[in-house]
Coordinates of C-alpha atoms in Angstrom, one line a residue:
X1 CA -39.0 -52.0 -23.8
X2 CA -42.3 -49.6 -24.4
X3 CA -45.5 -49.7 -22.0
X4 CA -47.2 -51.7 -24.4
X5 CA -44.7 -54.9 -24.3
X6 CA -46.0 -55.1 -20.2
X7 CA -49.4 -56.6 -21.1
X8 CA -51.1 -53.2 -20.3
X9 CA -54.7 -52.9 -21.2
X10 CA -55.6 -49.9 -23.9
X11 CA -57.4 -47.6 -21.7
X12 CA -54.2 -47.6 -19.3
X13 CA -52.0 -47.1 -22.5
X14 CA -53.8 -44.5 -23.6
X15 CA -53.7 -42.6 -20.1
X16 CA -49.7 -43.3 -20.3
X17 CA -49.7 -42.1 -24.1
X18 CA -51.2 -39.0 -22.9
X19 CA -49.2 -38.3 -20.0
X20 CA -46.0 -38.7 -22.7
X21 CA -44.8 -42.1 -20.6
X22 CA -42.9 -43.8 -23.7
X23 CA -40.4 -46.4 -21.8
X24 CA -41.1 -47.5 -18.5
X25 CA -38.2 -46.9 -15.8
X26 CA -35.8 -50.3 -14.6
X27 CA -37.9 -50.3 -11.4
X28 CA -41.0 -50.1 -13.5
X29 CA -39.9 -52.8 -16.4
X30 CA -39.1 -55.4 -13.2
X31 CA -42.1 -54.6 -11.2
X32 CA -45.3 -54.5 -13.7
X33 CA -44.8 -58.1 -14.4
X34 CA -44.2 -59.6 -11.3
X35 CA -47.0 -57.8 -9.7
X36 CA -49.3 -58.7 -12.4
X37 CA -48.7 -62.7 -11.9
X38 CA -49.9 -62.2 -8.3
X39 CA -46.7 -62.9 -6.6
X40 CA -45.5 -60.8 -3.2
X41 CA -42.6 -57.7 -4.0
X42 CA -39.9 -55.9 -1.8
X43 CA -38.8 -53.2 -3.8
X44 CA -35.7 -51.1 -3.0
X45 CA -34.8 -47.9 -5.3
X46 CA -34.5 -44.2 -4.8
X47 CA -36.7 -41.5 -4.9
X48 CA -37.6 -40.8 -8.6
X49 CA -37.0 -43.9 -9.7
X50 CA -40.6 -43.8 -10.5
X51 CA -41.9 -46.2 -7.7
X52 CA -45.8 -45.1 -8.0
X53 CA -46.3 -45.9 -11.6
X54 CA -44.3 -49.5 -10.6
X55 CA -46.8 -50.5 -8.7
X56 CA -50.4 -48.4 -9.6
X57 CA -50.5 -49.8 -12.9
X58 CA -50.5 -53.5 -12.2
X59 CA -52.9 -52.7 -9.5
X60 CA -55.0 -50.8 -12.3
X61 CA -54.8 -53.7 -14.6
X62 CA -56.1 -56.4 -11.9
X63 CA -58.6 -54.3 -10.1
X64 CA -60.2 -53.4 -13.6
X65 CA -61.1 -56.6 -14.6
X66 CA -64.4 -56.7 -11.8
X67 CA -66.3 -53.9 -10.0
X68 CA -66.7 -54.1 -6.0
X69 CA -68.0 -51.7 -3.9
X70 CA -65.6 -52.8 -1.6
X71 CA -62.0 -51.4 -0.6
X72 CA -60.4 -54.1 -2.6
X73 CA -56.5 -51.9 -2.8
X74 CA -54.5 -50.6 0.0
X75 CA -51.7 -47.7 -0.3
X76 CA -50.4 -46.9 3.0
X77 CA -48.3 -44.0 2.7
X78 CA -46.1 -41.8 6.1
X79 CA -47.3 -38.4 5.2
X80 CA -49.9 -36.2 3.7
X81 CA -48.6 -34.9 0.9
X82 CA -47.5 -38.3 -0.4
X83 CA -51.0 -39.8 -0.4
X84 CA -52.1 -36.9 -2.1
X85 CA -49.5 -36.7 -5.1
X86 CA -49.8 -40.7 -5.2
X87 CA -54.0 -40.3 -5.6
X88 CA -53.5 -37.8 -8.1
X89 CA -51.0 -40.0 -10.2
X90 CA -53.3 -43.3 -10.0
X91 CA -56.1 -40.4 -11.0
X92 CA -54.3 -39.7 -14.2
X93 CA -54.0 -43.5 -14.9
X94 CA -57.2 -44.9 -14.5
X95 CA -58.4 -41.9 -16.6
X96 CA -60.6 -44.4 -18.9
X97 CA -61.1 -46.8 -16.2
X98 CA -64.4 -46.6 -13.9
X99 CA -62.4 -47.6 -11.1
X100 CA -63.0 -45.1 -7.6
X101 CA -59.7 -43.9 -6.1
X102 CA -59.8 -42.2 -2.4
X103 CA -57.5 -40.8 -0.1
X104 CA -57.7 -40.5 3.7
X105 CA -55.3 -38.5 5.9
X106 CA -54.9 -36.5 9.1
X107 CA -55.1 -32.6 9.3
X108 CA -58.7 -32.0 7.9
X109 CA -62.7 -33.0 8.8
X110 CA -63.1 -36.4 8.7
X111 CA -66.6 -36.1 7.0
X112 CA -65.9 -35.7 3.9
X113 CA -63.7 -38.4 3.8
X114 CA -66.2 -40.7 5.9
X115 CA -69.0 -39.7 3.3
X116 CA -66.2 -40.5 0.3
X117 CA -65.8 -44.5 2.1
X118 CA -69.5 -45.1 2.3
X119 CA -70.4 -44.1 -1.2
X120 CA -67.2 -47.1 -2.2
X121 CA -63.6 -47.2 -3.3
X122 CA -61.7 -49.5 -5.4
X123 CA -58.6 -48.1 -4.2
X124 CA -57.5 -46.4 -0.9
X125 CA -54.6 -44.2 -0.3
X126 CA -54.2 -43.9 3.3
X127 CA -51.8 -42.5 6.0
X128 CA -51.6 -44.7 9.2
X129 CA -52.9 -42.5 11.6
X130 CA -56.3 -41.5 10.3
X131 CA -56.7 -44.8 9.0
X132 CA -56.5 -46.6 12.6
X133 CA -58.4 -43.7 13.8
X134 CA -61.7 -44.3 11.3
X135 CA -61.1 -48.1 12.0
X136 CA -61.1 -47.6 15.5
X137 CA -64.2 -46.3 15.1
X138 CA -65.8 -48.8 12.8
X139 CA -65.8 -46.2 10.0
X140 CA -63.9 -48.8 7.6
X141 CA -63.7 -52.0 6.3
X142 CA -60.9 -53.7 5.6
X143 CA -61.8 -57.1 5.1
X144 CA -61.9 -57.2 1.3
X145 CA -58.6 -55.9 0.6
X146 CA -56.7 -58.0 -2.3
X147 CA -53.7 -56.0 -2.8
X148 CA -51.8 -53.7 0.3
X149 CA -48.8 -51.4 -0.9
X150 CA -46.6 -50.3 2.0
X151 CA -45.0 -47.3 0.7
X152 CA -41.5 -45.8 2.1
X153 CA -41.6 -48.4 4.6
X154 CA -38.1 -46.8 6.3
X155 CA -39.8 -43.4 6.9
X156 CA -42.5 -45.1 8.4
X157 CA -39.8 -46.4 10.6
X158 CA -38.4 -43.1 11.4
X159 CA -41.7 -41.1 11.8
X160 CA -42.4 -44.3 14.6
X161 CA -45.6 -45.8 12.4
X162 CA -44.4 -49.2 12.8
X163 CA -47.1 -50.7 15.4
X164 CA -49.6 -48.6 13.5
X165 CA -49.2 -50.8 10.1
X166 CA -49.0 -54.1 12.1
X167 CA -52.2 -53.4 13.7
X168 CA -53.6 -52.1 10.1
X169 CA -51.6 -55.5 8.7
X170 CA -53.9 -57.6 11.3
X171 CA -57.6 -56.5 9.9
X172 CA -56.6 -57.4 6.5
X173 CA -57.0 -61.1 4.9
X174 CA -54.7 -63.8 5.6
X175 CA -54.8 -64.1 1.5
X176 CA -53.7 -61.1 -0.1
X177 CA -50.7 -59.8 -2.7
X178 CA -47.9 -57.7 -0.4
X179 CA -46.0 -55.0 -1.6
X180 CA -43.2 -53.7 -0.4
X181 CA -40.9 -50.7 -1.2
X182 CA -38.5 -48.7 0.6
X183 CA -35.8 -46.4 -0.4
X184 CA -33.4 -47.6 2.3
X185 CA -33.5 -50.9 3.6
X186 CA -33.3 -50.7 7.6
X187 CA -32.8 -54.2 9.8
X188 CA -36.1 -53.6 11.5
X189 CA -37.4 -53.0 8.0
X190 CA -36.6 -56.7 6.8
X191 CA -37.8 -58.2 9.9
X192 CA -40.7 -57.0 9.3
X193 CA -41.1 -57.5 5.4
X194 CA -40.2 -61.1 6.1
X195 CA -43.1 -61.6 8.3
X196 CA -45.6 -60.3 5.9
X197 CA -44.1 -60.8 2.8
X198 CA -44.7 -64.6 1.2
X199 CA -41.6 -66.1 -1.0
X200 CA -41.2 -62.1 -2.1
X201 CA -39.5 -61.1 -5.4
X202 CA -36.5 -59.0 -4.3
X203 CA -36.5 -56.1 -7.1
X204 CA -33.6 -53.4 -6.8
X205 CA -32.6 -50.6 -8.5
X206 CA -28.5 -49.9 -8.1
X207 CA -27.6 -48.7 -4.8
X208 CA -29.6 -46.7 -2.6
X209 CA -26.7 -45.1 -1.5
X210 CA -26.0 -43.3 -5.3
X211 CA -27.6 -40.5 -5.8
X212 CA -28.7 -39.2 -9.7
X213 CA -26.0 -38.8 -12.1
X214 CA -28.3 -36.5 -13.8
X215 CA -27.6 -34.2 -10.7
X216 CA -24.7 -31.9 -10.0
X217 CA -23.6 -31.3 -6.4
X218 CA -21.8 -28.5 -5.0
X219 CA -21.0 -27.3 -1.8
X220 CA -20.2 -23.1 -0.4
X221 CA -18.4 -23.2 2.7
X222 CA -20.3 -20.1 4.8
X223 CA -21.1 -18.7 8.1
X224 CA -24.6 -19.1 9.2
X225 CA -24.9 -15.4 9.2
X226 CA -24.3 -15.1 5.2
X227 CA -26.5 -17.7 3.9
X228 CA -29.3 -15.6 3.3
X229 CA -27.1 -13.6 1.3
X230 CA -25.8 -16.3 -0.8
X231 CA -29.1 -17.6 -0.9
X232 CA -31.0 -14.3 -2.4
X233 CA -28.2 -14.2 -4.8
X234 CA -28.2 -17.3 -6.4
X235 CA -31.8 -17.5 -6.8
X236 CA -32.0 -14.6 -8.4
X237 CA -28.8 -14.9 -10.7
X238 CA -31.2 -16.0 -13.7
X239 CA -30.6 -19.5 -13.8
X240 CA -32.8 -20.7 -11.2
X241 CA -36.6 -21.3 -13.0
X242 CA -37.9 -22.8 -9.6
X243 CA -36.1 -24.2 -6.5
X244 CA -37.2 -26.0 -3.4
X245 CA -35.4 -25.0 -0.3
X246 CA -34.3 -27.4 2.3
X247 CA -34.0 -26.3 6.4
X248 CA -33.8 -28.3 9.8
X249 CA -35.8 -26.7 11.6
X250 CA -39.7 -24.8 11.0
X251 CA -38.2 -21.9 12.5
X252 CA -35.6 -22.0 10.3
X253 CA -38.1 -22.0 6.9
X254 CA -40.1 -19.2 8.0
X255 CA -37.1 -17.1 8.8
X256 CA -35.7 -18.2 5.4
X257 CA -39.2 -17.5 3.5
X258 CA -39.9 -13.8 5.7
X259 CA -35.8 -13.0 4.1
X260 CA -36.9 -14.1 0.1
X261 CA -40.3 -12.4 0.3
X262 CA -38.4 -9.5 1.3
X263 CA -36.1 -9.7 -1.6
X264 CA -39.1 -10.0 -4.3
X265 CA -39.0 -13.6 -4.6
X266 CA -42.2 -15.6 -5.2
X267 CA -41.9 -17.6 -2.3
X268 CA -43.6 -20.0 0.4
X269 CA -43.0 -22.1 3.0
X270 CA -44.2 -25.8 4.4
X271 CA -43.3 -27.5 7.4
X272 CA -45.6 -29.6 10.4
X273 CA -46.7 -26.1 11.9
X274 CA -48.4 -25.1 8.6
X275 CA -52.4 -26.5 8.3
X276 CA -53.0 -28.9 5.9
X277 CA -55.0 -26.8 3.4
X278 CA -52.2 -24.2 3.4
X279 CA -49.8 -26.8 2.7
X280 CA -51.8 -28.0 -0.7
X281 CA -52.4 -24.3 -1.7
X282 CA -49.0 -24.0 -0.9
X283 CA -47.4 -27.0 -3.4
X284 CA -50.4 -26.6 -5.9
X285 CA -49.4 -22.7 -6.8
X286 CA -45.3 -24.4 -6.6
X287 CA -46.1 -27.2 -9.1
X288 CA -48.4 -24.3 -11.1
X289 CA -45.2 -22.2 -11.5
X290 CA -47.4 -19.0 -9.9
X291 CA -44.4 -19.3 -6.9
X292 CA -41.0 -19.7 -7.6
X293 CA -39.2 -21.1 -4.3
X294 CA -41.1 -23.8 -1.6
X295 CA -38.6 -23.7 1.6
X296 CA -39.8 -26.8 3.3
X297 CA -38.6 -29.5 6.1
X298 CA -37.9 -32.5 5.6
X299 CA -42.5 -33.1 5.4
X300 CA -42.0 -32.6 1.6
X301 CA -38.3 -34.6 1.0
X302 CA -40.4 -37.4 -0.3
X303 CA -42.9 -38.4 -2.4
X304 CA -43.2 -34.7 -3.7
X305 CA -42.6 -35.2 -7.6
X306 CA -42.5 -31.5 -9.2
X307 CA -41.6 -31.8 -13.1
X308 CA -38.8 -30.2 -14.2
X309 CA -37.7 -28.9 -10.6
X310 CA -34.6 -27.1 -11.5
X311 CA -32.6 -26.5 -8.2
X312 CA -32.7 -27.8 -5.1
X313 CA -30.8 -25.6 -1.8
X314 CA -30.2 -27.6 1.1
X315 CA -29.9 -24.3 3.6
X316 CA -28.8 -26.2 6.4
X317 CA -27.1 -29.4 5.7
X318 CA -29.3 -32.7 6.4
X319 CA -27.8 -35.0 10.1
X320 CA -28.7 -37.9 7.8
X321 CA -27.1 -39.1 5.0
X322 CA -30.2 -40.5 3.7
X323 CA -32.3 -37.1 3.9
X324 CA -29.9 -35.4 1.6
X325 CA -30.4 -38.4 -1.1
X326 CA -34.3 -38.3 -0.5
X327 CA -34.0 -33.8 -0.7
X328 CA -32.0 -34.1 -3.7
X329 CA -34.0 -36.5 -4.8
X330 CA -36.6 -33.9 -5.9
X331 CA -34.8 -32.7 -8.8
X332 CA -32.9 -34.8 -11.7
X333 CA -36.4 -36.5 -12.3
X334 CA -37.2 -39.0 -15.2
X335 CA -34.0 -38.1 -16.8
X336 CA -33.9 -34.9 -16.5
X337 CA -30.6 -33.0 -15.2
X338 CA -30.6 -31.2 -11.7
X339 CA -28.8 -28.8 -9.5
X340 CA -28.2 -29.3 -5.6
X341 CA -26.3 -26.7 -3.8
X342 CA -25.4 -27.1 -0.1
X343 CA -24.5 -24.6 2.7
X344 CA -22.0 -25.8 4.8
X345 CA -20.9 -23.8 8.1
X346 CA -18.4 -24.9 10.1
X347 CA -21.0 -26.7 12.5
X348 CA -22.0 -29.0 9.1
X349 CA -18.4 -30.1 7.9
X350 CA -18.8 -33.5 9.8
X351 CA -22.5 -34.2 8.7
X352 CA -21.1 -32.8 4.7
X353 CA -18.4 -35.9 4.9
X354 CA -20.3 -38.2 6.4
X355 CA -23.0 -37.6 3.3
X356 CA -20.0 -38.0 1.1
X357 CA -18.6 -40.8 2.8
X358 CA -22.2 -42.3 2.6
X359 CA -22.9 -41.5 -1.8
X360 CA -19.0 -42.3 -2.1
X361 CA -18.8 -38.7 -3.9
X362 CA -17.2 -35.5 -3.4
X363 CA -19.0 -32.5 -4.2
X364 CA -17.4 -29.5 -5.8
X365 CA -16.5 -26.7 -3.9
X366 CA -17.5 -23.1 -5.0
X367 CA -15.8 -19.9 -3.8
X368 CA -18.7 -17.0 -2.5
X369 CA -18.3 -13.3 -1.9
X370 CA -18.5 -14.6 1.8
X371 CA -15.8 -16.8 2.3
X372 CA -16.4 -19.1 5.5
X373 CA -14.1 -17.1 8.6
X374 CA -15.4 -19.1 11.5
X375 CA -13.5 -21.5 12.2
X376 CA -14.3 -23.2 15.7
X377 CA -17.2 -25.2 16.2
X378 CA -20.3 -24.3 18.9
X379 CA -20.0 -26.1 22.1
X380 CA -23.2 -28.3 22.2
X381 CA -25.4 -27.2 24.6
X382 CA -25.6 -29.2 27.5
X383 CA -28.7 -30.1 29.6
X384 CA -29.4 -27.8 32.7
X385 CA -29.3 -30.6 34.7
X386 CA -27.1 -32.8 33.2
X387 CA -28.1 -35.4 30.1
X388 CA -30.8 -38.4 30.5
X389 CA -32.7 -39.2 33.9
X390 CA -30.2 -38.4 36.3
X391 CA -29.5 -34.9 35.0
X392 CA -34.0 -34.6 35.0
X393 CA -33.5 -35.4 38.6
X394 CA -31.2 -32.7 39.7
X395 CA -27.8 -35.4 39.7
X396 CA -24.8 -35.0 38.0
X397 CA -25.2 -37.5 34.8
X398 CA -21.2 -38.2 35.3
X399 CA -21.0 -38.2 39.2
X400 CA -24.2 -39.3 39.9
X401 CA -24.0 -36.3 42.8
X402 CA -26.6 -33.1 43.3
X403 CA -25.6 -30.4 41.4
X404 CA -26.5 -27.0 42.1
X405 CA -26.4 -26.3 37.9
X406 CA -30.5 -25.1 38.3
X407 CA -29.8 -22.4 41.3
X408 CA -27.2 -21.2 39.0
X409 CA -28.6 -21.0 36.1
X410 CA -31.9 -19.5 37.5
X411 CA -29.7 -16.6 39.1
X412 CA -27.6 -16.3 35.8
X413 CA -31.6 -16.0 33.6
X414 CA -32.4 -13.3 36.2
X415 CA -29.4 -11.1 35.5
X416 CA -29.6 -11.9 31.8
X417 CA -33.1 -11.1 31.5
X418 CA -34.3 -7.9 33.9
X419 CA -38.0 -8.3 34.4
X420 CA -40.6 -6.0 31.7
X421 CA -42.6 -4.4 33.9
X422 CA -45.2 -3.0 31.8
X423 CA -46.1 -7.0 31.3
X424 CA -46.1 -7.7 35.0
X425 CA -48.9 -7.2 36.9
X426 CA -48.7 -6.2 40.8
X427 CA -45.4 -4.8 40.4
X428 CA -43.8 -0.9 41.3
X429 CA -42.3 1.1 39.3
X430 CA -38.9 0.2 40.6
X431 CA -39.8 -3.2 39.7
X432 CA -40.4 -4.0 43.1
X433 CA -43.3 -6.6 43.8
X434 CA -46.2 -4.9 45.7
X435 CA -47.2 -5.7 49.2
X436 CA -51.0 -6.4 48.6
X437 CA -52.6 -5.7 52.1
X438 CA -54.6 -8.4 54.4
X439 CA -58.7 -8.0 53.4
X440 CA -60.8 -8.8 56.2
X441 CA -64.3 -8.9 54.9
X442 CA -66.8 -7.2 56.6
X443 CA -69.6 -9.2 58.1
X444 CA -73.0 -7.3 58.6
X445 CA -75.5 -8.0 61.3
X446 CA -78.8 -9.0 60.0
X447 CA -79.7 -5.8 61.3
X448 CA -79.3 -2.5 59.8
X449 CA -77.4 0.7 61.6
X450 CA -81.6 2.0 61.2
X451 CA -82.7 -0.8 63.2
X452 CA -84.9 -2.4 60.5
X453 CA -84.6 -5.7 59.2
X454 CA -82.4 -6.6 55.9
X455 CA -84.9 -8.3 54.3
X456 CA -87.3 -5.1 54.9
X457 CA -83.9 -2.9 53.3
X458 CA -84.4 -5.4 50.3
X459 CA -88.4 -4.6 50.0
X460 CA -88.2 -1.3 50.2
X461 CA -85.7 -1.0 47.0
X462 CA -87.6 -3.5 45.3
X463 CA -90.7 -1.1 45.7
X464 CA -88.7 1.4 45.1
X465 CA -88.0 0.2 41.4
X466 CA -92.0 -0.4 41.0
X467 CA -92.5 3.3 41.8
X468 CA -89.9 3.5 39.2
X469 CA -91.6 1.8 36.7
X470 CA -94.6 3.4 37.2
X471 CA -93.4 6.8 36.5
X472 CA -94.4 7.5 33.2
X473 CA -91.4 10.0 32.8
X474 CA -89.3 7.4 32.8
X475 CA -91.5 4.8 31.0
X476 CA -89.3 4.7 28.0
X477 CA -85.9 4.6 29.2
X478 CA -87.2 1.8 31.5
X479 CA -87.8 -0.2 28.1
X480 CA -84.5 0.8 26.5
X481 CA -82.9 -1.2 29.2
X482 CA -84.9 -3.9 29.6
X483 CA -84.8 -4.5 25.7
X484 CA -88.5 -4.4 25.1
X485 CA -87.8 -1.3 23.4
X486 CA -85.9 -0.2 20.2
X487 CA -84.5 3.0 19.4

């Protein structure tokens, strides 16, 4: 089936015909139809499955048939960069439409995007929380809303959004075409589909647990202290044309960004610390090709689409099963063929099998200069005062008894870590606190040792500076200081 068989206007066939969109995906070819006949969709497929196109160009179709001033589509997405790469691909659609696309998110002035809503938008992409925030205060309407799009409704889930979209669910009109899509499909997720969704056409794309077969997945087995190595190898052995690196932790990304710049590699870094602007810059010069290497959290595991991404590192292996199908998600893209490389320390083996366990696969192993030697596993930290309530109350979380843990520990930080005394103040040379001595203020008489009058003391000086100004030697310095003067 081409574009044109899905009852497509022209000007949105042309905008695909430009773009080089030929044959629309299985998520696509199931969706455009259905949406177009008005009825309700949950949608379950993977990232790349081309989910965006599935359900902007139906929306594009409808909404092009009247003009409204009025908010008349709704695109909730969970993060930033999402609602901007979404924007920009409706954007490229509605090329030869004079339909009004605008995005709203956190992380930047409000104003512009307040000054954006009151001059009208057909369609809004929104995140939740700066969209309850401008409704909150009465900065947006949503009472015109035909069509509401609930995009990656399970990260939602995780990133806690869920009350957010049922209060946004609650301003819009009772009448109104839902849809629905999710790369996983959570419990909590069809509860809540079921009570917004009305008789809704289940469309699937194979399993959500499979991951590409366009991608090939390998696995080193390395101490933490190598990876860097490995990394800066591989990244520069000639194959790699760009790369997106995957870590846990921001900490982690900047350490592993500070290590590539250092090596020569065109690299930066995104993750919740970084401001929003820098972020943009950050995957604008990535998608330009003027940087070859984004390290980035899981912020940028979905919704990111970067053509012809070539490799994709997961640095530190994902805890969920599902975050390592949405990472290496960003490569193998409309067909094309990918590369996902994982480093595994001994600490990762049990999350590596349960992500195998989970995509029924095993990934190949591949022998490194740096052969993982450490064999036994870090002891989990455990709380200084035990786990959960009881341990944040000083008790033993097994005994439910005090536990003198905090004493010990304090004393063991003390030994562990002497005291700097250049950034202490009040303290000796030895290291010894000082002994600041008792100040008893002194409390004057109103009488002076001269026997005269303190308020007298006070008129005399403040004669004394008249004389002063009247002295015409000093005429000009007097100026200076009292500004009236320039030098």
């Amino acid at each position: 089936m081409n574009f044109n068989e899905v009852n497509l206007s022209n000007p949105i066939l042309r905008a695909l015909e430009e773009l080089k969109f030929e044959k629309p995906s299985v998520i696509q070819e199931k969706t455009i139809p259905v949406v177009l006949e008005g009825k309700d969709v949950l949608g379950c497929a993977q990232t790349g499955s081309g989910k965006t196109a599935a359900f902007s160009l139906p929306i594009l179709e409808k909404l092009s048939k009247e003009k409204s001033k009025n908010i008349r589509a709704l695109i909730l997405t969970p993060t930033r960069e999402l609602a901007v790469q979404i924007t920009q691909s409706i954007e490229s659609y509605a090329k030869y439409l004079s339909l009004r696309i605008g995005t709203v998110y956190g992380g930047i002035d409000q104003k512009y995007q307040v000054d954006m809503l009151k001059k009208g938008v057909d369609i809004l992409v929104a995140t939740p929380g700066r969209l309850v925030d401008l409704w909150d205060q009465e900065l947006i309407s949503l009472c015109k809303v035909e069509m509401f799009v609930l995009d990656e409704a399970d990260r939602m889930l995780d990133m806690g959004f869920l009350d957010s979209i049922k209060l946004i669910a609650k301003q819009l009109p009772v009448k109104r075409q839902n849809l629905l899509f999710s790369a996983t499909m959570p419990k909590e997720i069809e509860r809540f589909a079921m009570s917004m969704l009305k008789d809704p056409v289940s469309i699937k794309q194979a399993r959500v647990t499979d991951t590409v077969s366009t991608i090939s997945q390998s696995v080193y087995y390395i101490d933490e202290p190598n990876k860097l190595l490995l990394l800066v190898q591989l990244i520069k052995a000639g194959d790699v044309k760009n790369a997106i690196v995957f870590t846990n932790t921001k900490r982690s990304a900047d350490k592993v960004m500070k290590h590539l710049h250092q090596a020569a590699v065109r690299v930066r870094a995104i993750h919740g610390d970084k401001a929003q602007r820098a972020r943009q810059d950050a995957l604008l010069q990535f998608k330009n090709g003027k940087i070859k290497v984004l390290v980035a959290t899981d912020v940028a595991a979905r919704g990111i689409d970067v053509a012809k991404l070539s490799h994709v590192f997961n640095f530190d292996i994902p805890e969920s099963p599902d975050n390592y199908i949405h990472r290496i998600g960003r490569t193998g893209r409309a067909g094309e063929t990918g590369t996902a490389i994982n480093f595994c320390n001994i600490d990762d083996v049990d999350n590596l099998k349960a992500i195998e366990r989970h995509i029924r696969k095993r990934m190949t192993v591949v022998e490194s200069e740096w052969p993982m030697k450490i064999l036994e596993k870090k002891e989990k930290p455990q709380g200084r005062r035990g786990s959960g309530q009881a341990g944040r109350n000083g008790k033993s979380a097994e005994w439910g008894k005090t536990t003198d843990a905090p004493r010990r520990d304090r004393a063991a930080r003390k030994e562990k870590d002497p005291i700097d005394i250049t950034k202490v103040k009040d303290v000796t040379p030895s290291g010894k606190p000082v002994v600041k001595k008792k100040y008893t203020p002194f409390k004057p008489s109103s009488k002076s040792e001269s026997g005269k009058d303190k308020t007298d003391s006070r008129r005399d000086k403040k004669d004394g500076r008249r004389d002063f100004k009247k002295d015409s030697s000093y005429g000009k310095k007097k100026k200076a200081v009292t500004g009236k003067a320039k030098y």
